PDB file of C-alpha atoms in Angstrom:
ATOM      1  CA  MET A 162     -16.513  58.099 -78.686  1.00 44.00           C
ATOM      2  CA  GLU A 163     -19.836  57.042 -77.191  1.00 51.00           C
ATOM      3  CA  SER A 164     -20.448  54.711 -80.121  1.00 60.00           C
ATOM      4  CA  GLY A 165     -17.273  52.729 -79.548  1.00 72.00           C
ATOM      5  CA  PHE A 166     -14.512  52.305 -82.093  1.00 77.00           C
ATOM      6  CA  GLY A 167     -16.619  51.255 -85.076  1.00 79.00           C
ATOM      7  CA  PRO A 168     -16.620  53.234 -88.322  1.00 83.00           C
ATOM      8  CA  LYS A 169     -18.752  56.375 -88.491  1.00 83.00           C
ATOM      9  CA  ILE A 170     -21.936  56.160 -90.551  1.00 84.00           C
ATOM     10  CA  VAL A 171     -21.631  58.786 -93.256  1.00 82.00           C
ATOM     11  CA  TRP A 172     -24.983  58.354 -94.952  1.00 82.00           C
ATOM     12  CA  ASP A 173     -28.108  56.507 -93.861  1.00 83.00           C
ATOM     13  CA  SER A 174     -30.505  55.859 -96.711  1.00 80.00           C
ATOM     14  CA  GLY A 175     -33.453  55.127 -94.412  1.00 80.00           C
ATOM     15  CA  TRP A 176     -34.601  52.100 -96.412  1.00 82.00           C
ATOM     16  CA  LYS A 177     -33.827  48.399 -96.144  1.00 83.00           C
ATOM     17  CA  VAL A 178     -32.540  46.129 -98.897  1.00 81.00           C
ATOM     18  CA  PRO A 179     -35.427  43.846 -99.954  1.00 82.00           C
ATOM     19  CA  GLY A 180     -34.769  40.305 -98.803  1.00 80.00           C
ATOM     20  CA  LEU A 181     -32.047  41.405 -96.379  1.00 80.00           C
ATOM     21  CA  GLU A 182     -34.201  43.297 -93.862  1.00 80.00           C
ATOM     22  CA  PHE A 183     -32.453  41.694 -90.894  1.00 81.00           C
ATOM     23  CA  LEU A 184     -29.279  43.648 -91.720  1.00 80.00           C
ATOM     24  CA  GLY A 185     -30.976  46.987 -90.953  1.00 80.00           C
ATOM     25  CA  ASN A 186     -30.873  50.179 -93.006  1.00 83.00           C
ATOM     26  CA  PHE A 187     -28.675  50.518 -96.058  1.00 84.00           C
ATOM     27  CA  GLN A 188     -25.807  52.678 -94.862  1.00 85.00           C
ATOM     28  CA  ILE A 189     -22.524  54.002 -96.149  1.00 87.00           C
ATOM     29  CA  THR A 190     -19.781  54.038 -93.533  1.00 88.00           C
ATOM     30  CA  GLU A 191     -16.443  55.792 -93.318  1.00 88.00           C
ATOM     31  CA  THR A 192     -14.817  52.539 -94.443  1.00 90.00           C
ATOM     32  CA  VAL A 193     -16.504  52.738 -97.835  1.00 92.00           C
ATOM     33  CA  THR A 194     -15.784  56.405 -98.422  1.00 92.00           C
ATOM     34  CA  VAL A 195     -12.107  56.076 -97.521  1.00 93.00           C
ATOM     35  CA  THR A 196     -11.884  53.038 -99.810  1.00 93.00           C
ATOM     36  CA  TRP A 197     -13.360  55.170-102.604  1.00 94.00           C
ATOM     37  CA  LEU A 198     -10.779  57.870-101.938  1.00 94.00           C
ATOM     38  CA  ILE A 199      -7.952  55.331-102.130  1.00 94.00           C
ATOM     39  CA  MET A 200      -9.394  53.862-105.325  1.00 94.00           C
ATOM     40  CA  ILE A 201      -9.681  57.296-106.921  1.00 96.00           C
ATOM     41  CA  GLY A 202      -6.132  58.095-105.842  1.00 94.00           C
ATOM     42  CA  LEU A 203      -4.681  54.891-107.270  1.00 93.00           C
ATOM     43  CA  ILE A 204      -6.664  55.089-110.525  1.00 94.00           C
ATOM     44  CA  VAL A 205      -5.834  58.748-111.167  1.00 94.00           C
ATOM     45  CA  PHE A 206      -2.187  58.195-110.300  1.00 91.00           C
ATOM     46  CA  SER A 207      -1.819  55.235-112.623  1.00 89.00           C
ATOM     47  CA  MET A 208      -3.654  57.010-115.456  1.00 90.00           C
ATOM     48  CA  LEU A 209      -1.625  60.195-115.164  1.00 88.00           C
ATOM     49  CA  SER A 210       1.704  58.472-114.767  1.00 85.00           C
ATOM     50  CA  THR A 211       1.301  56.131-117.737  1.00 84.00           C
ATOM     51  CA  ARG A 212       0.000  58.736-120.148  1.00 85.00           C
ATOM     52  CA  LYS A 213       3.249  59.813-121.778  1.00 80.00           C
ATOM     53  CA  LEU A 214       5.518  56.793-121.647  1.00 81.00           C
ATOM     54  CA  GLU A 215       8.903  57.294-123.243  1.00 81.00           C
ATOM     55  CA  LYS A 216      11.631  55.021-124.442  1.00 82.00           C
ATOM     56  CA  ILE A 217      14.157  56.722-122.195  1.00 82.00           C
ATOM     57  CA  PRO A 218      12.287  57.068-118.876  1.00 80.00           C
ATOM     58  CA  LYS A 219      12.153  60.343-116.961  1.00 81.00           C
ATOM     59  CA  LYS A 220      11.743  60.706-113.182  1.00 83.00           C
ATOM     60  CA  LEU A 221       8.173  59.538-112.578  1.00 84.00           C
ATOM     61  CA  GLN A 222       8.318  56.783-115.155  1.00 87.00           C
ATOM     62  CA  LEU A 223      11.566  55.540-113.643  1.00 88.00           C
ATOM     63  CA  VAL A 224       9.971  55.286-110.184  1.00 88.00           C
ATOM     64  CA  LEU A 225       7.004  53.444-111.661  1.00 89.00           C
ATOM     65  CA  GLU A 226       9.238  51.058-113.589  1.00 90.00           C
ATOM     66  CA  ILE A 227      11.141  50.208-110.418  1.00 92.00           C
ATOM     67  CA  LEU A 228       7.834  49.641-108.570  1.00 91.00           C
ATOM     68  CA  VAL A 229       6.324  47.418-111.266  1.00 92.00           C
ATOM     69  CA  GLY A 230       9.611  45.616-111.767  1.00 93.00           C
ATOM     70  CA  SER A 231      10.016  44.822-108.085  1.00 92.00           C
ATOM     71  CA  ILE A 232       6.425  43.549-107.784  1.00 93.00           C
ATOM     72  CA  ASN A 233       6.957  41.343-110.857  1.00 93.00           C
ATOM     73  CA  ASN A 234      10.216  40.116-109.390  1.00 91.00           C
ATOM     74  CA  LEU A 235       8.676  39.422-105.961  1.00 90.00           C
ATOM     75  CA  THR A 236       5.819  37.424-107.509  1.00 92.00           C
ATOM     76  CA  ALA A 237       8.133  35.464-109.791  1.00 91.00           C
ATOM     77  CA  GLN A 238      10.481  34.575-106.941  1.00 89.00           C
ATOM     78  CA  THR A 239       7.764  33.645-104.443  1.00 87.00           C
ATOM     79  CA  MET A 240       5.372  31.782-106.714  1.00 88.00           C
ATOM     80  CA  GLY A 241       7.737  30.594-109.436  1.00 86.00           C
ATOM     81  CA  GLU A 242       8.308  31.875-112.965  1.00 87.00           C
ATOM     82  CA  ASP A 243       5.288  30.002-114.341  1.00 88.00           C
ATOM     83  CA  LYS A 244       2.888  31.899-112.052  1.00 88.00           C
ATOM     84  CA  LYS A 245       4.200  35.347-112.898  1.00 89.00           C
ATOM     85  CA  SER A 246       0.796  36.280-114.340  1.00 91.00           C
ATOM     86  CA  PHE A 247      -0.492  36.838-110.773  1.00 92.00           C
ATOM     87  CA  ALA A 248       1.720  39.919-110.421  1.00 93.00           C
ATOM     88  CA  PRO A 249      -0.957  42.542-111.319  1.00 93.00           C
ATOM     89  CA  TYR A 250      -3.354  41.224-108.648  1.00 94.00           C
ATOM     90  CA  MET A 251      -0.631  40.964-106.030  1.00 94.00           C
ATOM     91  CA  GLY A 252       0.588  44.470-106.848  1.00 93.00           C
ATOM     92  CA  THR A 253      -2.938  45.826-106.558  1.00 93.00           C
ATOM     93  CA  ILE A 254      -3.639  44.350-103.127  1.00 93.00           C
ATOM     94  CA  LEU A 255      -0.157  45.282-101.899  1.00 94.00           C
ATOM     95  CA  LEU A 256      -0.607  48.928-102.934  1.00 93.00           C
ATOM     96  CA  PHE A 257      -4.213  49.096-101.742  1.00 94.00           C
ATOM     97  CA  LEU A 258      -3.415  47.596 -98.336  1.00 94.00           C
ATOM     98  CA  ALA A 259      -0.291  49.692 -97.862  1.00 94.00           C
ATOM     99  CA  ILE A 260      -2.141  52.934 -98.636  1.00 94.00           C
ATOM    100  CA  ALA A 261      -5.173  51.839 -96.597  1.00 93.00           C
ATOM    101  CA  ASN A 262      -3.043  51.067 -93.545  1.00 92.00           C
ATOM    102  CA  LEU A 263      -1.078  54.294 -93.916  1.00 92.00           C
ATOM    103  CA  SER A 264      -4.211  56.427 -94.303  1.00 90.00           C
ATOM    104  CA  GLY A 265      -4.355  56.637 -90.505  1.00 85.00           C
ATOM    105  CA  LEU A 266      -1.366  58.972 -90.722  1.00 87.00           C
ATOM    106  CA  ILE A 267      -3.359  61.705 -92.481  1.00 87.00           C
ATOM    107  CA  GLY A 268      -6.285  61.452 -90.084  1.00 82.00           C
ATOM    108  CA  LEU A 269      -8.524  59.123 -92.072  1.00 87.00           C
ATOM    109  CA  ARG A 270      -9.879  55.937 -90.579  1.00 89.00           C
ATOM    110  CA  PRO A 271      -8.074  53.007 -92.244  1.00 91.00           C
ATOM    111  CA  PRO A 272     -10.577  50.844 -94.209  1.00 92.00           C
ATOM    112  CA  THR A 273      -8.664  47.806 -92.952  1.00 92.00           C
ATOM    113  CA  ALA A 274      -9.813  48.645 -89.411  1.00 90.00           C
ATOM    114  CA  ASP A 275     -13.192  47.257 -90.485  1.00 89.00           C
ATOM    115  CA  VAL A 276     -13.578  43.498 -90.502  1.00 90.00           C
ATOM    116  CA  ASN A 277     -15.750  43.665 -93.652  1.00 90.00           C
ATOM    117  CA  THR A 278     -12.836  44.925 -95.735  1.00 92.00           C
ATOM    118  CA  THR A 279     -10.315  42.407 -94.490  1.00 94.00           C
ATOM    119  CA  ILE A 280     -12.624  39.406 -94.681  1.00 94.00           C
ATOM    120  CA  GLY A 281     -13.678  40.557 -98.160  1.00 94.00           C
ATOM    121  CA  LEU A 282     -10.063  40.591 -99.295  1.00 94.00           C
ATOM    122  CA  ALA A 283      -9.430  37.241 -97.623  1.00 94.00           C
ATOM    123  CA  MET A 284     -12.455  35.809 -99.459  1.00 95.00           C
ATOM    124  CA  MET A 285     -10.920  36.971-102.730  1.00 94.00           C
ATOM    125  CA  THR A 286      -7.731  35.136-101.782  1.00 93.00           C
ATOM    126  CA  PHE A 287      -9.763  32.052-100.830  1.00 95.00           C
ATOM    127  CA  THR A 288     -11.593  32.071-104.181  1.00 95.00           C
ATOM    128  CA  LEU A 289      -8.325  32.475-106.064  1.00 94.00           C
ATOM    129  CA  ILE A 290      -6.695  29.625-104.117  1.00 93.00           C
ATOM    130  CA  HIS A 291      -9.425  27.120-104.941  1.00 94.00           C
ATOM    131  CA  PHE A 292     -10.266  28.373-108.435  1.00 94.00           C
ATOM    132  CA  ASN A 293      -6.640  28.079-109.457  1.00 93.00           C
ATOM    133  CA  GLY A 294      -6.321  24.732-107.703  1.00 92.00           C
ATOM    134  CA  VAL A 295      -9.179  23.367-109.828  1.00 94.00           C
ATOM    135  CA  ARG A 296      -7.872  25.049-112.983  1.00 92.00           C
ATOM    136  CA  LYS A 297      -4.363  23.664-112.603  1.00 91.00           C
ATOM    137  CA  LYS A 298      -5.123  20.141-111.399  1.00 90.00           C
ATOM    138  CA  GLY A 299      -8.575  19.379-112.719  1.00 91.00           C
ATOM    139  CA  ILE A 300     -11.608  18.831-110.504  1.00 91.00           C
ATOM    140  CA  GLY A 301     -10.871  15.142-109.818  1.00 91.00           C
ATOM    141  CA  ARG A 302      -7.328  15.546-108.544  1.00 90.00           C
ATOM    142  CA  TYR A 303      -8.333  18.682-106.633  1.00 90.00           C
ATOM    143  CA  LEU A 304     -11.112  16.842-104.754  1.00 90.00           C
ATOM    144  CA  LYS A 305      -8.940  13.812-104.189  1.00 89.00           C
ATOM    145  CA  GLU A 306      -6.408  15.955-102.326  1.00 86.00           C
ATOM    146  CA  PHE A 307      -8.992  16.557 -99.601  1.00 86.00           C
ATOM    147  CA  THR A 308      -8.981  12.850 -98.767  1.00 85.00           C
ATOM    148  CA  GLU A 309      -5.207  12.616 -98.464  1.00 76.00           C
ATOM    149  CA  PRO A 310      -3.458  10.866 -96.770  1.00 77.00           C
ATOM    150  CA  PHE A 311      -6.608   8.764 -96.074  1.00 82.00           C
ATOM    151  CA  ILE A 312     -10.388   9.239 -96.364  1.00 83.00           C
ATOM    152  CA  PRO A 313     -11.291   9.897 -92.652  1.00 83.00           C
ATOM    153  CA  MET A 314      -9.162  13.059 -92.917  1.00 85.00           C
ATOM    154  CA  LEU A 315     -11.841  14.712 -95.101  1.00 89.00           C
ATOM    155  CA  PRO A 316     -13.525  16.852 -92.369  1.00 88.00           C
ATOM    156  CA  LEU A 317     -10.142  17.860 -90.974  1.00 89.00           C
ATOM    157  CA  ASN A 318      -8.934  19.031 -94.358  1.00 89.00           C
ATOM    158  CA  ILE A 319     -12.146  20.950 -95.035  1.00 90.00           C
ATOM    159  CA  ILE A 320     -12.007  22.789 -91.692  1.00 90.00           C
ATOM    160  CA  GLY A 321      -8.308  23.426 -92.275  1.00 89.00           C
ATOM    161  CA  GLU A 322      -9.074  25.053 -95.626  1.00 90.00           C
ATOM    162  CA  LEU A 323     -11.895  27.150 -94.143  1.00 91.00           C
ATOM    163  CA  ALA A 324      -9.455  28.458 -91.548  1.00 91.00           C
ATOM    164  CA  THR A 325      -7.273  30.154 -94.170  1.00 91.00           C
ATOM    165  CA  PRO A 326      -9.502  33.144 -95.077  1.00 93.00           C
ATOM    166  CA  ILE A 327     -10.592  33.649 -91.469  1.00 93.00           C
ATOM    167  CA  SER A 328      -7.059  33.712 -90.113  1.00 91.00           C
ATOM    168  CA  LEU A 329      -5.874  35.958 -92.968  1.00 92.00           C
ATOM    169  CA  GLY A 330      -8.719  38.414 -92.497  1.00 93.00           C
ATOM    170  CA  PHE A 331      -8.647  38.582 -88.727  1.00 92.00           C
ATOM    171  CA  ARG A 332      -4.888  38.967 -88.344  1.00 92.00           C
ATOM    172  CA  LEU A 333      -4.912  42.058 -90.575  1.00 93.00           C
ATOM    173  CA  PHE A 334      -8.045  43.451 -88.914  1.00 93.00           C
ATOM    174  CA  GLY A 335      -6.705  42.772 -85.422  1.00 92.00           C
ATOM    175  CA  ASN A 336      -3.393  44.449 -86.042  1.00 92.00           C
ATOM    176  CA  ILE A 337      -4.889  47.603 -87.528  1.00 92.00           C
ATOM    177  CA  ILE A 338      -7.841  47.990 -85.114  1.00 92.00           C
ATOM    178  CA  GLY A 339      -5.482  47.355 -82.188  1.00 91.00           C
ATOM    179  CA  GLY A 340      -3.248  50.217 -83.279  1.00 90.00           C
ATOM    180  CA  LEU A 341      -6.279  52.431 -83.889  1.00 90.00           C
ATOM    181  CA  ILE A 342      -7.759  51.801 -80.435  1.00 91.00           C
ATOM    182  CA  ILE A 343      -4.462  52.326 -78.635  1.00 91.00           C
ATOM    183  CA  MET A 344      -3.853  55.582 -80.517  1.00 89.00           C
ATOM    184  CA  ASN A 345      -7.388  56.775 -79.707  1.00 88.00           C
ATOM    185  CA  LEU A 346      -6.919  55.983 -76.020  1.00 90.00           C
ATOM    186  CA  ILE A 347      -3.562  57.749 -75.913  1.00 90.00           C
ATOM    187  CA  TYR A 348      -4.985  60.842 -77.609  1.00 88.00           C
ATOM    188  CA  SER A 349      -7.823  61.094 -75.114  1.00 88.00           C
ATOM    189  CA  ALA A 350      -5.473  60.410 -72.196  1.00 89.00           C
ATOM    190  CA  LEU A 351      -3.182  63.237 -73.346  1.00 88.00           C
ATOM    191  CA  ALA A 352      -6.172  65.561 -73.713  1.00 86.00           C
ATOM    192  CA  GLY A 353      -7.208  64.626 -70.169  1.00 86.00           C
ATOM    193  CA  LEU A 354      -3.694  65.317 -68.906  1.00 87.00           C
ATOM    194  CA  SER A 355      -3.634  68.861 -70.262  1.00 86.00           C
ATOM    195  CA  THR A 356      -7.099  69.576 -68.835  1.00 86.00           C
ATOM    196  CA  ALA A 357      -5.971  68.268 -65.441  1.00 86.00           C
ATOM    197  CA  LEU A 358      -2.841  70.438 -65.460  1.00 85.00           C
ATOM    198  CA  PHE A 359      -4.058  73.688 -67.028  1.00 84.00           C
ATOM    199  CA  GLY A 360      -7.825  73.707 -66.517  1.00 79.00           C
ATOM    200  CA  PRO A 361     -10.701  72.731 -68.807  1.00 79.00           C
ATOM    201  CA  SER A 362     -10.158  75.427 -71.454  1.00 78.00           C
ATOM    202  CA  ALA A 363      -6.495  74.569 -72.068  1.00 76.00           C
ATOM    203  CA  LEU A 364      -5.233  73.548 -75.500  1.00 78.00           C
ATOM    204  CA  PRO A 365      -4.325  69.823 -75.596  1.00 77.00           C
ATOM    205  CA  ILE A 366      -0.670  70.635 -76.190  1.00 78.00           C
ATOM    206  CA  PHE A 367       0.533  67.146 -75.252  1.00 79.00           C
ATOM    207  CA  GLN A 368      -1.227  65.739 -78.295  1.00 79.00           C
ATOM    208  CA  ALA A 369       1.346  67.423 -80.500  1.00 80.00           C
ATOM    209  CA  GLY A 370       4.593  65.536 -80.700  1.00 77.00           C
ATOM    210  CA  LEU A 371       4.230  62.760 -78.140  1.00 81.00           C
ATOM    211  CA  PRO A 372       2.082  60.326 -80.202  1.00 84.00           C
ATOM    212  CA  ALA A 373       4.362  60.660 -83.232  1.00 85.00           C
ATOM    213  CA  VAL A 374       6.631  57.849 -82.071  1.00 86.00           C
ATOM    214  CA  LEU A 375       3.664  55.556 -81.611  1.00 87.00           C
ATOM    215  CA  HIS A 376       2.305  56.506 -85.041  1.00 86.00           C
ATOM    216  CA  VAL A 377       5.609  55.398 -86.536  1.00 88.00           C
ATOM    217  CA  TYR A 378       5.196  52.003 -84.932  1.00 88.00           C
ATOM    218  CA  PHE A 379       1.440  51.369 -85.236  1.00 86.00           C
ATOM    219  CA  ASP A 380       0.753  52.994 -88.594  1.00 87.00           C
ATOM    220  CA  LEU A 381       4.025  52.952 -90.472  1.00 91.00           C
ATOM    221  CA  PHE A 382       5.737  49.780 -89.274  1.00 92.00           C
ATOM    222  CA  ALA A 383       2.778  47.518 -88.495  1.00 90.00           C
ATOM    223  CA  GLY A 384       0.781  48.817 -91.459  1.00 91.00           C
ATOM    224  CA  VAL A 385       3.437  48.220 -94.095  1.00 92.00           C
ATOM    225  CA  LEU A 386       4.458  44.910 -92.520  1.00 91.00           C
ATOM    226  CA  GLN A 387       0.890  43.590 -92.378  1.00 92.00           C
ATOM    227  CA  SER A 388       0.131  44.558 -95.980  1.00 93.00           C
ATOM    228  CA  PHE A 389       3.316  42.836 -97.082  1.00 92.00           C
ATOM    229  CA  ILE A 390       2.501  39.721 -95.034  1.00 92.00           C
ATOM    230  CA  PHE A 391      -1.029  39.569 -96.431  1.00 93.00           C
ATOM    231  CA  THR A 392       0.272  39.717-100.001  1.00 94.00           C
ATOM    232  CA  MET A 393       3.032  37.237 -99.272  1.00 92.00           C
ATOM    233  CA  LEU A 394       0.641  34.728 -97.689  1.00 91.00           C
ATOM    234  CA  THR A 395      -1.783  35.093-100.610  1.00 93.00           C
ATOM    235  CA  MET A 396       1.039  34.219-102.973  1.00 92.00           C
ATOM    236  CA  VAL A 397       2.272  31.330-100.843  1.00 89.00           C
ATOM    237  CA  TYR A 398      -1.198  29.796-100.410  1.00 90.00           C
ATOM    238  CA  ILE A 399      -2.050  30.048-104.125  1.00 92.00           C
ATOM    239  CA  SER A 400       1.237  28.504-105.199  1.00 89.00           C
ATOM    240  CA  MET A 401       0.918  25.803-102.502  1.00 87.00           C
ATOM    241  CA  LYS A 402      -2.456  24.782-103.915  1.00 87.00           C
ATOM    242  CA  MET A 403      -1.223  24.843-107.498  1.00 86.00           C
ATOM    243  CA  ASP A 404       1.989  22.841-106.970  1.00 80.00           C
TER     244      ASP A 404
ATOM    245  CA  MET B 126      20.862  34.441-105.685  1.00 53.00           C
ATOM    246  CA  ASN B 127      21.289  36.791-102.748  1.00 67.00           C
ATOM    247  CA  ASN B 128      18.011  38.537-103.562  1.00 70.00           C
ATOM    248  CA  ASN B 129      16.272  35.195-103.870  1.00 72.00           C
ATOM    249  CA  ASN B 130      17.461  34.191-100.393  1.00 78.00           C
ATOM    250  CA  LYS B 131      16.198  37.461 -98.926  1.00 80.00           C
ATOM    251  CA  ILE B 132      12.729  36.849-100.357  1.00 81.00           C
ATOM    252  CA  LYS B 133      12.776  33.306 -98.960  1.00 82.00           C
ATOM    253  CA  ILE B 134      13.506  34.723 -95.505  1.00 85.00           C
ATOM    254  CA  PHE B 135      10.555  37.150 -95.716  1.00 83.00           C
ATOM    255  CA  GLN B 136       8.320  34.386 -97.037  1.00 83.00           C
ATOM    256  CA  ASN B 137       9.138  32.124 -94.123  1.00 84.00           C
ATOM    257  CA  LEU B 138       8.764  34.969 -91.623  1.00 85.00           C
ATOM    258  CA  ALA B 139       5.270  35.622 -92.984  1.00 85.00           C
ATOM    259  CA  LEU B 140       4.421  31.945 -92.547  1.00 85.00           C
ATOM    260  CA  VAL B 141       5.875  31.838 -89.017  1.00 86.00           C
ATOM    261  CA  SER B 142       3.728  34.820 -88.025  1.00 85.00           C
ATOM    262  CA  GLN B 143       0.734  32.893 -89.333  1.00 86.00           C
ATOM    263  CA  ILE B 144       1.390  29.792 -87.168  1.00 87.00           C
ATOM    264  CA  GLY B 145      -0.220  31.078 -83.973  1.00 87.00           C
ATOM    265  CA  ILE B 146      -3.498  32.143 -85.528  1.00 89.00           C
ATOM    266  CA  MET B 147      -3.534  29.029 -87.733  1.00 88.00           C
ATOM    267  CA  MET B 148      -3.653  26.924 -84.570  1.00 90.00           C
ATOM    268  CA  ILE B 149      -6.579  28.796 -83.012  1.00 91.00           C
ATOM    269  CA  VAL B 150      -8.922  29.326 -85.960  1.00 92.00           C
ATOM    270  CA  PRO B 151      -9.779  25.661 -86.849  1.00 93.00           C
ATOM    271  CA  ILE B 152     -10.551  24.967 -83.182  1.00 93.00           C
ATOM    272  CA  VAL B 153     -12.876  27.980 -83.017  1.00 93.00           C
ATOM    273  CA  ILE B 154     -14.553  26.947 -86.291  1.00 92.00           C
ATOM    274  CA  GLY B 155     -15.050  23.445 -84.850  1.00 92.00           C
ATOM    275  CA  LEU B 156     -16.487  24.951 -81.674  1.00 93.00           C
ATOM    276  CA  PHE B 157     -19.048  27.024 -83.569  1.00 93.00           C
ATOM    277  CA  ILE B 158     -20.094  24.195 -85.914  1.00 92.00           C
ATOM    278  CA  GLY B 159     -20.494  21.830 -82.945  1.00 93.00           C
ATOM    279  CA  LYS B 160     -22.462  24.366 -80.919  1.00 93.00           C
ATOM    280  CA  PHE B 161     -24.709  25.132 -83.896  1.00 93.00           C
ATOM    281  CA  LEU B 162     -25.434  21.434 -84.537  1.00 92.00           C
ATOM    282  CA  ASP B 163     -26.106  20.751 -80.860  1.00 92.00           C
ATOM    283  CA  GLU B 164     -28.596  23.614 -80.640  1.00 91.00           C
ATOM    284  CA  LYS B 165     -30.272  22.540 -83.869  1.00 90.00           C
ATOM    285  CA  LEU B 166     -30.574  18.860 -82.936  1.00 91.00           C
ATOM    286  CA  GLY B 167     -30.821  19.190 -79.159  1.00 86.00           C
ATOM    287  CA  THR B 168     -28.092  16.658 -78.480  1.00 85.00           C
ATOM    288  CA  GLY B 169     -26.418  18.156 -75.429  1.00 85.00           C
ATOM    289  CA  TYR B 170     -22.658  18.387 -75.999  1.00 88.00           C
ATOM    290  CA  VAL B 171     -22.045  15.460 -78.372  1.00 90.00           C
ATOM    291  CA  PHE B 172     -21.331  17.403 -81.566  1.00 90.00           C
ATOM    292  CA  LEU B 173     -19.457  20.107 -79.684  1.00 92.00           C
ATOM    293  CA  PHE B 174     -17.003  17.489 -78.468  1.00 92.00           C
ATOM    294  CA  ILE B 175     -16.704  15.765 -81.876  1.00 92.00           C
ATOM    295  CA  PHE B 176     -16.089  19.003 -83.766  1.00 92.00           C
ATOM    296  CA  LEU B 177     -13.631  20.286 -81.169  1.00 93.00           C
ATOM    297  CA  VAL B 178     -11.551  17.140 -81.698  1.00 92.00           C
ATOM    298  CA  ILE B 179     -11.826  17.592 -85.475  1.00 91.00           C
ATOM    299  CA  GLY B 180     -10.784  21.240 -85.075  1.00 92.00           C
ATOM    300  CA  VAL B 181      -7.713  20.294 -83.052  1.00 93.00           C
ATOM    301  CA  GLY B 182      -6.810  17.722 -85.714  1.00 91.00           C
ATOM    302  CA  ALA B 183      -7.283  20.262 -88.494  1.00 91.00           C
ATOM    303  CA  ALA B 184      -5.027  22.702 -86.653  1.00 91.00           C
ATOM    304  CA  PHE B 185      -2.298  20.066 -86.471  1.00 90.00           C
ATOM    305  CA  ILE B 186      -2.663  19.256 -90.169  1.00 88.00           C
ATOM    306  CA  ASN B 187      -2.382  22.937 -91.094  1.00 87.00           C
ATOM    307  CA  LEU B 188       0.804  23.285 -89.082  1.00 88.00           C
ATOM    308  CA  TYR B 189       2.192  20.093 -90.586  1.00 87.00           C
ATOM    309  CA  LYS B 190       1.475  21.389 -94.096  1.00 84.00           C
ATOM    310  CA  ILE B 191       3.267  24.664 -93.391  1.00 82.00           C
ATOM    311  CA  GLY B 192       6.185  22.831 -91.828  1.00 81.00           C
ATOM    312  CA  MET B 193       6.556  20.330 -94.640  1.00 81.00           C
ATOM    313  CA  ARG B 194       6.073  22.872 -97.439  1.00 75.00           C
ATOM    314  CA  ASP B 195       9.731  22.999 -98.436  1.00 69.00           C
ATOM    315  CA  GLN B 196      10.475  19.335 -97.893  1.00 71.00           C
ATOM    316  CA  LYS B 197       7.975  18.333-100.569  1.00 59.00           C
ATOM    317  CA  LYS B 198       9.847  20.096-103.350  1.00 55.00           C
ATOM    318  CA  LYS B 199      13.131  18.292-102.767  1.00 50.00           C
TER     319      LYS B 199
END
């Protein structure tokens, strides 16, 4: 705990990236390894579960069909039928964020408790918003929208657009790191309580059971809600720019 | 129809939860740009003030856009 609440450094290469020396050594943190685990999990699951698809679906295929169907439906209803092709991306970030936020439940550090992950995802959203804006409207009409309703509004509109990825990234990061810090503090407080009551060699018995309620709120409720909100806002912002 | 309404509710709840942070972030961006320019050009607090005002304006425009999102379609 001496190093604060940042992610643990799993591997330090000892060398610096040429041209980016000011960033320090090239390191791999817990964030990256947990992200790899989630990626492996999702890839293996989707490969295994789509291997033997049948006309009349069995258990696993039925669950998958409901999942894919509801993501397609959600995208079509939020963004409009014409933008249904965004469903695979939205499904991917929804599943990734949900699993990432819930990974705190099995003792891993959620990758979303690192601002690099959340801002990275928000940058992807930002790129999609503006790329699709240009693609749908053409570069002229897209640029003209920045000067609406009149030309002096240009800097205001630009700063307003820059605020989108920052607010998206930081709200997710803030929610998850907040839960993580509070849970950490409660765990160490409960350990301190059992040492104070039963001496220094006592088992931290209070840690079993009591934090479960808080895990339900901070990991389960806030985690699922925030991943859903992130996906929903991505959809809303993209369709706002394209309409 | 019922399902569609439910999704609309969630969509608007997501936007409402975004309002607070949407108000702060443009102002903070304006603050940092202004501070950076002032330090670079050595102009005291001129740019800080200008960009703070722009940030406040941008925050209002963002909120207006979110508020007027549904009105536009009709």
